[in-house]
Amino acid sequence: MENDRPTWRSRVWLAVGIVILGLALLLMTIGVDDSTATWSVALVAAGVTAATVGWALAQTRGQRRQYEAQLAEWAAERARQTERLRIAGDLHDLVSHGLGLITVRATTARTAAGSEGEADRAEALADIERVSRETTTELRRMLTVLRTPGTAPLRPADTLDDLPEIVQAANAAGLDAALGIDELGEASPGAQLTICAVVREALNNTLRHVGPTQARIDIHREREAIVVNVQDAGPAGPWHPHPGAGHGLDGLRERVTTLGGELHTGTEGRGFTVTARIPDREGS
């Protein structure tokens, strides 16, 4: 879409230059014998020049207004497209989180036993119903936004202050995740948004593939970069993985590398680790 950016290439002043040059050449070829004729020719030349410059100024102002209107429309459309892409990412996170929680609670309901089993099953089914309704409502809202032409509703980008809520949501879905953040200094908004995306996707990935288990999130600064490390402890018991479409980590890697960073994933012991190194100069 960057290639569609409107450009302004006005030829008005080129035309003015041609007219003035032609007028000058014409004056050089005209022979004038007396001073009266000389003044007359000079006045005519000055009048033509002034009229040409005035016309050029008016044309330039009109073209600039038209260009600024086109540029504003282009910028608005670009903002809409950017927001729609972010909504698509949020849609992926929403589905992953909702289905992960439903899967965990369904497993709880199926395996509940003993004197308290009936109560556990009832509570799990209530959670499944609640999350299903919430996820369905949010899906409908987002799909409406994506299908409706016009400006997508903007919302504040995630910041470091949102991390506890992201971890709490994962814990509500069945994880036992702990968050540790060192002093990061002044992190840029883009870095904060990416940090939240890494933590959210890594925890959702754990929920889908590992189920209820322990996880640790460590975030610290290394010179001109912020390092995010999310590691789970591996399966805590029998668990049937529920992999998604496989776009989560790929999209996350694309987001991190777009900022010039690196994303590494892999097994470590019985668990899985997601490590992102996000360039961010403190105070920039």
PDB file of N, CA, C and O in Angstrom, residues 57-121:
ATOM      1  N   LEU A  57       0.249  30.713  -9.289  1.00  0.00           N
ATOM      2  CA  LEU A  57       0.003  30.647  -7.844  1.00  0.00           C
ATOM      3  C   LEU A  57      -1.372  30.065  -7.544  1.00  0.00           C
ATOM      4  O   LEU A  57      -1.529  29.232  -6.641  1.00  0.00           O
ATOM      5  N   ALA A  58      -2.380  30.494  -8.317  1.00  0.00           N
ATOM      6  CA  ALA A  58      -3.731  29.974  -8.098  1.00  0.00           C
ATOM      7  C   ALA A  58      -3.798  28.485  -8.417  1.00  0.00           C
ATOM      8  O   ALA A  58      -4.398  27.696  -7.663  1.00  0.00           O
ATOM      9  N   GLN A  59      -3.156  28.075  -9.513  1.00  0.00           N
ATOM     10  CA  GLN A  59      -3.145  26.658  -9.863  1.00  0.00           C
ATOM     11  C   GLN A  59      -2.409  25.821  -8.814  1.00  0.00           C
ATOM     12  O   GLN A  59      -2.839  24.721  -8.455  1.00  0.00           O
ATOM     13  N   THR A  60      -1.309  26.372  -8.313  1.00  0.00           N
ATOM     14  CA  THR A  60      -0.529  25.637  -7.306  1.00  0.00           C
ATOM     15  C   THR A  60      -1.325  25.442  -6.031  1.00  0.00           C
ATOM     16  O   THR A  60      -1.327  24.350  -5.436  1.00  0.00           O
ATOM     17  N   ARG A  61      -2.018  26.508  -5.592  1.00  0.00           N
ATOM     18  CA  ARG A  61      -2.843  26.384  -4.392  1.00  0.00           C
ATOM     19  C   ARG A  61      -3.946  25.342  -4.588  1.00  0.00           C
ATOM     20  O   ARG A  61      -4.213  24.525  -3.702  1.00  0.00           O
ATOM     21  N   GLY A  62      -4.600  25.353  -5.724  1.00  0.00           N
ATOM     22  CA  GLY A  62      -5.646  24.374  -5.982  1.00  0.00           C
ATOM     23  C   GLY A  62      -5.116  22.954  -6.032  1.00  0.00           C
ATOM     24  O   GLY A  62      -5.711  22.026  -5.470  1.00  0.00           O
ATOM     25  N   GLN A  63      -3.982  22.769  -6.689  1.00  0.00           N
ATOM     26  CA  GLN A  63      -3.391  21.431  -6.769  1.00  0.00           C
ATOM     27  C   GLN A  63      -2.929  20.940  -5.397  1.00  0.00           C
ATOM     28  O   GLN A  63      -3.049  19.756  -5.086  1.00  0.00           O
ATOM     29  N   ARG A  64      -2.394  21.879  -4.592  1.00  0.00           N
ATOM     30  CA  ARG A  64      -1.955  21.474  -3.248  1.00  0.00           C
ATOM     31  C   ARG A  64      -3.143  21.049  -2.402  1.00  0.00           C
ATOM     32  O   ARG A  64      -3.069  20.062  -1.664  1.00  0.00           O
ATOM     33  N   ARG A  65      -4.253  21.792  -2.482  1.00  0.00           N
ATOM     34  CA  ARG A  65      -5.445  21.393  -1.719  1.00  0.00           C
ATOM     35  C   ARG A  65      -5.927  20.008  -2.158  1.00  0.00           C
ATOM     36  O   ARG A  65      -6.296  19.177  -1.334  1.00  0.00           O
ATOM     37  N   GLN A  66      -5.917  19.764  -3.464  1.00  0.00           N
ATOM     38  CA  GLN A  66      -6.348  18.465  -3.976  1.00  0.00           C
ATOM     39  C   GLN A  66      -5.393  17.361  -3.513  1.00  0.00           C
ATOM     40  O   GLN A  66      -5.831  16.273  -3.110  1.00  0.00           O
ATOM     41  N   TYR A  67      -4.088  17.637  -3.545  1.00  0.00           N
ATOM     42  CA  TYR A  67      -3.101  16.649  -3.109  1.00  0.00           C
ATOM     43  C   TYR A  67      -3.250  16.344  -1.619  1.00  0.00           C
ATOM     44  O   TYR A  67      -3.202  15.180  -1.210  1.00  0.00           O
ATOM     45  N   GLU A  68      -3.438  17.383  -0.808  1.00  0.00           N
ATOM     46  CA  GLU A  68      -3.592  17.167   0.634  1.00  0.00           C
ATOM     47  C   GLU A  68      -4.850  16.366   0.938  1.00  0.00           C
ATOM     48  O   GLU A  68      -4.854  15.523   1.847  1.00  0.00           O
ATOM     49  N   ALA A  69      -5.924  16.597   0.167  1.00  0.00           N
ATOM     50  CA  ALA A  69      -7.148  15.810   0.360  1.00  0.00           C
ATOM     51  C   ALA A  69      -6.906  14.349   0.000  1.00  0.00           C
ATOM     52  O   ALA A  69      -7.335  13.436   0.710  1.00  0.00           O
ATOM     53  N   GLN A  70      -6.194  14.106  -1.121  1.00  0.00           N
ATOM     54  CA  GLN A  70      -5.878  12.730  -1.517  1.00  0.00           C
ATOM     55  C   GLN A  70      -4.965  12.064  -0.492  1.00  0.00           C
ATOM     56  O   GLN A  70      -5.135  10.881  -0.176  1.00  0.00           O
ATOM     57  N   LEU A  71      -3.992  12.819   0.019  1.00  0.00           N
ATOM     58  CA  LEU A  71      -3.072  12.259   1.006  1.00  0.00           C
ATOM     59  C   LEU A  71      -3.796  11.916   2.301  1.00  0.00           C
ATOM     60  O   LEU A  71      -3.535  10.866   2.917  1.00  0.00           O
ATOM     61  N   ALA A  72      -4.726  12.769   2.724  1.00  0.00           N
ATOM     62  CA  ALA A  72      -5.499  12.493   3.931  1.00  0.00           C
ATOM     63  C   ALA A  72      -6.365  11.251   3.754  1.00  0.00           C
ATOM     64  O   ALA A  72      -6.474  10.415   4.663  1.00  0.00           O
ATOM     65  N   GLU A  73      -6.962  11.113   2.562  1.00  0.00           N
ATOM     66  CA  GLU A  73      -7.780   9.924   2.295  1.00  0.00           C
ATOM     67  C   GLU A  73      -6.914   8.663   2.286  1.00  0.00           C
ATOM     68  O   GLU A  73      -7.305   7.618   2.815  1.00  0.00           O
ATOM     69  N   TRP A  74      -5.730   8.759   1.684  1.00  0.00           N
ATOM     70  CA  TRP A  74      -4.806   7.612   1.652  1.00  0.00           C
ATOM     71  C   TRP A  74      -4.375   7.218   3.060  1.00  0.00           C
ATOM     72  O   TRP A  74      -4.344   6.036   3.405  1.00  0.00           O
ATOM     73  N   ALA A  75      -4.034   8.223   3.894  1.00  0.00           N
ATOM     74  CA  ALA A  75      -3.606   7.939   5.258  1.00  0.00           C
ATOM     75  C   ALA A  75      -4.726   7.305   6.074  1.00  0.00           C
ATOM     76  O   ALA A  75      -4.493   6.386   6.874  1.00  0.00           O
ATOM     77  N   ALA A  76      -5.961   7.780   5.858  1.00  0.00           N
ATOM     78  CA  ALA A  76      -7.092   7.205   6.583  1.00  0.00           C
ATOM     79  C   ALA A  76      -7.314   5.753   6.175  1.00  0.00           C
ATOM     80  O   ALA A  76      -7.565   4.886   7.017  1.00  0.00           O
ATOM     81  N   GLU A  77      -7.216   5.466   4.867  1.00  0.00           N
ATOM     82  CA  GLU A  77      -7.395   4.095   4.390  1.00  0.00           C
ATOM     83  C   GLU A  77      -6.285   3.193   4.921  1.00  0.00           C
ATOM     84  O   GLU A  77      -6.539   2.044   5.304  1.00  0.00           O
ATOM     85  N   ARG A  78      -5.078   3.715   4.963  1.00  0.00           N
ATOM     86  CA  ARG A  78      -3.960   2.919   5.494  1.00  0.00           C
ATOM     87  C   ARG A  78      -4.178   2.619   6.970  1.00  0.00           C
ATOM     88  O   ARG A  78      -3.901   1.507   7.437  1.00  0.00           O
ATOM     89  N   ALA A  79      -4.673   3.607   7.718  1.00  0.00           N
ATOM     90  CA  ALA A  79      -4.959   3.380   9.135  1.00  0.00           C
ATOM     91  C   ALA A  79      -6.043   2.326   9.307  1.00  0.00           C
ATOM     92  O   ALA A  79      -5.960   1.479  10.208  1.00  0.00           O
ATOM     93  N   ARG A  80      -7.073   2.370   8.426  1.00  0.00           N
ATOM     94  CA  ARG A  80      -8.125   1.364   8.508  1.00  0.00           C
ATOM     95  C   ARG A  80      -7.574  -0.031   8.233  1.00  0.00           C
ATOM     96  O   ARG A  80      -7.909  -0.992   8.938  1.00  0.00           O
ATOM     97  N   GLN A  81      -6.742  -0.156   7.207  1.00  0.00           N
ATOM     98  CA  GLN A  81      -6.180  -1.462   6.878  1.00  0.00           C
ATOM     99  C   GLN A  81      -5.286  -1.978   8.001  1.00  0.00           C
ATOM    100  O   GLN A  81      -5.311  -3.177   8.339  1.00  0.00           O
ATOM    101  N   THR A  82      -4.491  -1.084   8.589  1.00  0.00           N
ATOM    102  CA  THR A  82      -3.622  -1.483   9.702  1.00  0.00           C
ATOM    103  C   THR A  82      -4.443  -1.967  10.884  1.00  0.00           C
ATOM    104  O   THR A  82      -4.125  -2.980  11.522  1.00  0.00           O
ATOM    105  N   GLU A  83      -5.518  -1.256  11.172  1.00  0.00           N
ATOM    106  CA  GLU A  83      -6.358  -1.647  12.292  1.00  0.00           C
ATOM    107  C   GLU A  83      -7.060  -2.968  12.014  1.00  0.00           C
ATOM    108  O   GLU A  83      -7.222  -3.801  12.907  1.00  0.00           O
ATOM    109  N   ARG A  84      -7.463  -3.180  10.776  1.00  0.00           N
ATOM    110  CA  ARG A  84      -8.117  -4.448  10.439  1.00  0.00           C
ATOM    111  C   ARG A  84      -7.146  -5.615  10.587  1.00  0.00           C
ATOM    112  O   ARG A  84      -7.541  -6.701  11.020  1.00  0.00           O
ATOM    113  N   LEU A  85      -5.890  -5.401  10.223  1.00  0.00           N
ATOM    114  CA  LEU A  85      -4.898  -6.459  10.424  1.00  0.00           C
ATOM    115  C   LEU A  85      -4.711  -6.734  11.912  1.00  0.00           C
ATOM    116  O   LEU A  85      -4.549  -7.881  12.332  1.00  0.00           O
ATOM    117  N   ARG A  86      -4.736  -5.683  12.707  1.00  0.00           N
ATOM    118  CA  ARG A  86      -4.598  -5.889  14.151  1.00  0.00           C
ATOM    119  C   ARG A  86      -5.821  -6.611  14.706  1.00  0.00           C
ATOM    120  O   ARG A  86      -5.703  -7.477  15.582  1.00  0.00           O
ATOM    121  N   ILE A  87      -6.989  -6.277  14.181  1.00  0.00           N
ATOM    122  CA  ILE A  87      -8.197  -6.972  14.617  1.00  0.00           C
ATOM    123  C   ILE A  87      -8.111  -8.446  14.247  1.00  0.00           C
ATOM    124  O   ILE A  87      -8.536  -9.320  15.013  1.00  0.00           O
ATOM    125  N   ALA A  88      -7.557  -8.738  13.054  1.00  0.00           N
ATOM    126  CA  ALA A  88      -7.395 -10.136  12.656  1.00  0.00           C
ATOM    127  C   ALA A  88      -6.485 -10.871  13.640  1.00  0.00           C
ATOM    128  O   ALA A  88      -6.745 -12.023  14.003  1.00  0.00           O
ATOM    129  N   GLY A  89      -5.415 -10.200  14.077  1.00  0.00           N
ATOM    130  CA  GLY A  89      -4.549 -10.817  15.088  1.00  0.00           C
ATOM    131  C   GLY A  89      -5.265 -11.006  16.409  1.00  0.00           C
ATOM    132  O   GLY A  89      -5.123 -12.046  17.071  1.00  0.00           O
ATOM    133  N   ASP A  90      -6.051 -10.006  16.791  1.00  0.00           N
ATOM    134  CA  ASP A  90      -6.824 -10.132  18.025  1.00  0.00           C
ATOM    135  C   ASP A  90      -7.847 -11.262  17.910  1.00  0.00           C
ATOM    136  O   ASP A  90      -8.139 -11.963  18.878  1.00  0.00           O
ATOM    137  N   LEU A  91      -8.408 -11.413  16.697  1.00  0.00           N
ATOM    138  CA  LEU A  91      -9.377 -12.481  16.470  1.00  0.00           C
ATOM    139  C   LEU A  91      -8.731 -13.843  16.690  1.00  0.00           C
ATOM    140  O   LEU A  91      -9.315 -14.735  17.313  1.00  0.00           O
ATOM    141  N   HIS A  92      -7.506 -13.989  16.190  1.00  0.00           N
ATOM    142  CA  HIS A  92      -6.772 -15.241  16.405  1.00  0.00           C
ATOM    143  C   HIS A  92      -6.541 -15.482  17.892  1.00  0.00           C
ATOM    144  O   HIS A  92      -6.740 -16.587  18.406  1.00  0.00           O
ATOM    145  N   ASP A  93      -6.112 -14.418  18.615  1.00  0.00           N
ATOM    146  CA  ASP A  93      -5.865 -14.559  20.056  1.00  0.00           C
ATOM    147  C   ASP A  93      -7.151 -14.917  20.801  1.00  0.00           C
ATOM    148  O   ASP A  93      -7.149 -15.741  21.720  1.00  0.00           O
ATOM    149  N   LEU A  94      -8.247 -14.274  20.397  1.00  0.00           N
ATOM    150  CA  LEU A  94      -9.529 -14.516  21.063  1.00  0.00           C
ATOM    151  C   LEU A  94      -9.964 -15.967  20.892  1.00  0.00           C
ATOM    152  O   LEU A  94     -10.350 -16.629  21.867  1.00  0.00           O
ATOM    153  N   VAL A  95      -9.891 -16.461  19.665  1.00  0.00           N
ATOM    154  CA  VAL A  95     -10.306 -17.836  19.407  1.00  0.00           C
ATOM    155  C   VAL A  95      -9.396 -18.811  20.152  1.00  0.00           C
ATOM    156  O   VAL A  95      -9.863 -19.792  20.754  1.00  0.00           O
ATOM    157  N   SER A  96      -8.092 -18.561  20.107  1.00  0.00           N
ATOM    158  CA  SER A  96      -7.151 -19.453  20.780  1.00  0.00           C
ATOM    159  C   SER A  96      -7.416 -19.499  22.278  1.00  0.00           C
ATOM    160  O   SER A  96      -7.447 -20.571  22.896  1.00  0.00           O
ATOM    161  N   HIS A  97      -7.605 -18.322  22.867  1.00  0.00           N
ATOM    162  CA  HIS A  97      -7.842 -18.270  24.312  1.00  0.00           C
ATOM    163  C   HIS A  97      -9.161 -18.932  24.676  1.00  0.00           C
ATOM    164  O   HIS A  97      -9.237 -19.752  25.601  1.00  0.00           O
ATOM    165  N   GLY A  98     -10.237 -18.580  23.918  1.00  0.00           N
ATOM    166  CA  GLY A  98     -11.545 -19.139  24.244  1.00  0.00           C
ATOM    167  C   GLY A  98     -11.593 -20.645  24.099  1.00  0.00           C
ATOM    168  O   GLY A  98     -12.062 -21.362  24.993  1.00  0.00           O
ATOM    169  N   LEU A  99     -11.071 -21.153  22.974  1.00  0.00           N
ATOM    170  CA  LEU A  99     -11.086 -22.601  22.763  1.00  0.00           C
ATOM    171  C   LEU A  99     -10.159 -23.312  23.742  1.00  0.00           C
ATOM    172  O   LEU A  99     -10.447 -24.434  24.177  1.00  0.00           O
ATOM    173  N   GLY A 100      -9.054 -22.659  24.075  1.00  0.00           N
ATOM    174  CA  GLY A 100      -8.153 -23.269  25.062  1.00  0.00           C
ATOM    175  C   GLY A 100      -8.829 -23.430  26.415  1.00  0.00           C
ATOM    176  O   GLY A 100      -8.732 -24.492  27.051  1.00  0.00           O
ATOM    177  N   LEU A 101      -9.539 -22.391  26.849  1.00  0.00           N
ATOM    178  CA  LEU A 101     -10.227 -22.464  28.141  1.00  0.00           C
ATOM    179  C   LEU A 101     -11.344 -23.508  28.092  1.00  0.00           C
ATOM    180  O   LEU A 101     -11.522 -24.284  29.047  1.00  0.00           O
ATOM    181  N   ILE A 102     -12.097 -23.516  26.987  1.00  0.00           N
ATOM    182  CA  ILE A 102     -13.181 -24.495  26.868  1.00  0.00           C
ATOM    183  C   ILE A 102     -12.635 -25.915  26.906  1.00  0.00           C
ATOM    184  O   ILE A 102     -13.195 -26.804  27.568  1.00  0.00           O
ATOM    185  N   THR A 103     -11.506 -26.128  26.226  1.00  0.00           N
ATOM    186  CA  THR A 103     -10.908 -27.468  26.202  1.00  0.00           C
ATOM    187  C   THR A 103     -10.473 -27.898  27.591  1.00  0.00           C
ATOM    188  O   THR A 103     -10.710 -29.040  28.023  1.00  0.00           O
ATOM    189  N   VAL A 104      -9.832 -26.980  28.309  1.00  0.00           N
ATOM    190  CA  VAL A 104      -9.362 -27.305  29.662  1.00  0.00           C
ATOM    191  C   VAL A 104     -10.529 -27.621  30.582  1.00  0.00           C
ATOM    192  O   VAL A 104     -10.512 -28.611  31.332  1.00  0.00           O
ATOM    193  N   ARG A 105     -11.569 -26.792  30.520  1.00  0.00           N
ATOM    194  CA  ARG A 105     -12.700 -27.002  31.416  1.00  0.00           C
ATOM    195  C   ARG A 105     -13.480 -28.268  31.021  1.00  0.00           C
ATOM    196  O   ARG A 105     -14.029 -28.957  31.885  1.00  0.00           O
ATOM    197  N   ALA A 106     -13.532 -28.564  29.699  1.00  0.00           N
ATOM    198  CA  ALA A 106     -14.200 -29.795  29.276  1.00  0.00           C
ATOM    199  C   ALA A 106     -13.455 -31.013  29.787  1.00  0.00           C
ATOM    200  O   ALA A 106     -14.062 -32.011  30.205  1.00  0.00           O
ATOM    201  N   THR A 107     -12.125 -30.946  29.786  1.00  0.00           N
ATOM    202  CA  THR A 107     -11.323 -32.037  30.328  1.00  0.00           C
ATOM    203  C   THR A 107     -11.581 -32.216  31.816  1.00  0.00           C
ATOM    204  O   THR A 107     -11.681 -33.340  32.323  1.00  0.00           O
ATOM    205  N   THR A 108     -11.712 -31.089  32.509  1.00  0.00           N
ATOM    206  CA  THR A 108     -12.008 -31.141  33.944  1.00  0.00           C
ATOM    207  C   THR A 108     -13.351 -31.829  34.193  1.00  0.00           C
ATOM    208  O   THR A 108     -13.485 -32.675  35.090  1.00  0.00           O
ATOM    209  N   ALA A 109     -14.335 -31.432  33.373  1.00  0.00           N
ATOM    210  CA  ALA A 109     -15.663 -32.022  33.548  1.00  0.00           C
ATOM    211  C   ALA A 109     -15.645 -33.524  33.256  1.00  0.00           C
ATOM    212  O   ALA A 109     -16.334 -34.308  33.925  1.00  0.00           O
ATOM    213  N   ARG A 110     -14.878 -33.924  32.278  1.00  0.00           N
ATOM    214  CA  ARG A 110     -14.859 -35.337  31.884  1.00  0.00           C
ATOM    215  C   ARG A 110     -14.125 -36.197  32.901  1.00  0.00           C
ATOM    216  O   ARG A 110     -14.493 -37.362  33.120  1.00  0.00           O
ATOM    217  N   THR A 111     -13.101 -35.637  33.532  1.00  0.00           N
ATOM    218  CA  THR A 111     -12.271 -36.437  34.441  1.00  0.00           C
ATOM    219  C   THR A 111     -12.645 -36.261  35.911  1.00  0.00           C
ATOM    220  O   THR A 111     -12.034 -36.897  36.772  1.00  0.00           O
ATOM    221  N   ALA A 112     -13.604 -35.361  36.191  1.00  0.00           N
ATOM    222  CA  ALA A 112     -13.983 -35.137  37.586  1.00  0.00           C
ATOM    223  C   ALA A 112     -14.566 -36.413  38.185  1.00  0.00           C
ATOM    224  O   ALA A 112     -15.378 -37.093  37.568  1.00  0.00           O
ATOM    225  N   ALA A 113     -14.138 -36.715  39.397  1.00  0.00           N
ATOM    226  CA  ALA A 113     -14.622 -37.923  40.073  1.00  0.00           C
ATOM    227  C   ALA A 113     -14.702 -37.658  41.571  1.00  0.00           C
ATOM    228  O   ALA A 113     -14.289 -36.612  42.062  1.00  0.00           O
ATOM    229  N   GLY A 114     -15.246 -38.607  42.268  1.00  0.00           N
ATOM    230  CA  GLY A 114     -15.334 -38.475  43.723  1.00  0.00           C
ATOM    231  C   GLY A 114     -16.562 -37.719  44.159  1.00  0.00           C
ATOM    232  O   GLY A 114     -17.462 -37.396  43.369  1.00  0.00           O
ATOM    233  N   SER A 115     -16.600 -37.436  45.456  1.00  0.00           N
ATOM    234  CA  SER A 115     -17.777 -36.791  46.040  1.00  0.00           C
ATOM    235  C   SER A 115     -17.985 -35.387  45.505  1.00  0.00           C
ATOM    236  O   SER A 115     -19.114 -34.894  45.436  1.00  0.00           O
ATOM    237  N   GLU A 116     -16.908 -34.738  45.136  1.00  0.00           N
ATOM    238  CA  GLU A 116     -17.020 -33.368  44.633  1.00  0.00           C
ATOM    239  C   GLU A 116     -17.062 -33.328  43.107  1.00  0.00           C
ATOM    240  O   GLU A 116     -17.053 -32.252  42.512  1.00  0.00           O
ATOM    241  N   GLY A 117     -17.085 -34.482  42.465  1.00  0.00           N
ATOM    242  CA  GLY A 117     -17.064 -34.528  41.009  1.00  0.00           C
ATOM    243  C   GLY A 117     -18.245 -33.850  40.359  1.00  0.00           C
ATOM    244  O   GLY A 117     -18.095 -33.134  39.363  1.00  0.00           O
ATOM    245  N   GLU A 118     -19.445 -34.071  40.937  1.00  0.00           N
ATOM    246  CA  GLU A 118     -20.639 -33.469  40.349  1.00  0.00           C
ATOM    247  C   GLU A 118     -20.565 -31.949  40.394  1.00  0.00           C
ATOM    248  O   GLU A 118     -20.919 -31.260  39.427  1.00  0.00           O
ATOM    249  N   ALA A 119     -20.093 -31.406  41.515  1.00  0.00           N
ATOM    250  CA  ALA A 119     -19.961 -29.950  41.640  1.00  0.00           C
ATOM    251  C   ALA A 119     -18.911 -29.414  40.666  1.00  0.00           C
ATOM    252  O   ALA A 119     -19.095 -28.352  40.047  1.00  0.00           O
ATOM    253  N   ASP A 120     -17.794 -30.151  40.519  1.00  0.00           N
ATOM    254  CA  ASP A 120     -16.745 -29.723  39.584  1.00  0.00           C
ATOM    255  C   ASP A 120     -17.256 -29.732  38.150  1.00  0.00           C
ATOM    256  O   ASP A 120     -16.958 -28.832  37.360  1.00  0.00           O
ATOM    257  N   ARG A 121     -18.039 -30.766  37.812  1.00  0.00           N
ATOM    258  CA  ARG A 121     -18.586 -30.833  36.460  1.00  0.00           C
ATOM    259  C   ARG A 121     -19.556 -29.684  36.203  1.00  0.00           C
ATOM    260  O   ARG A 121     -19.548 -29.076  35.128  1.00  0.00           O
TER     261      ARG A 121
END
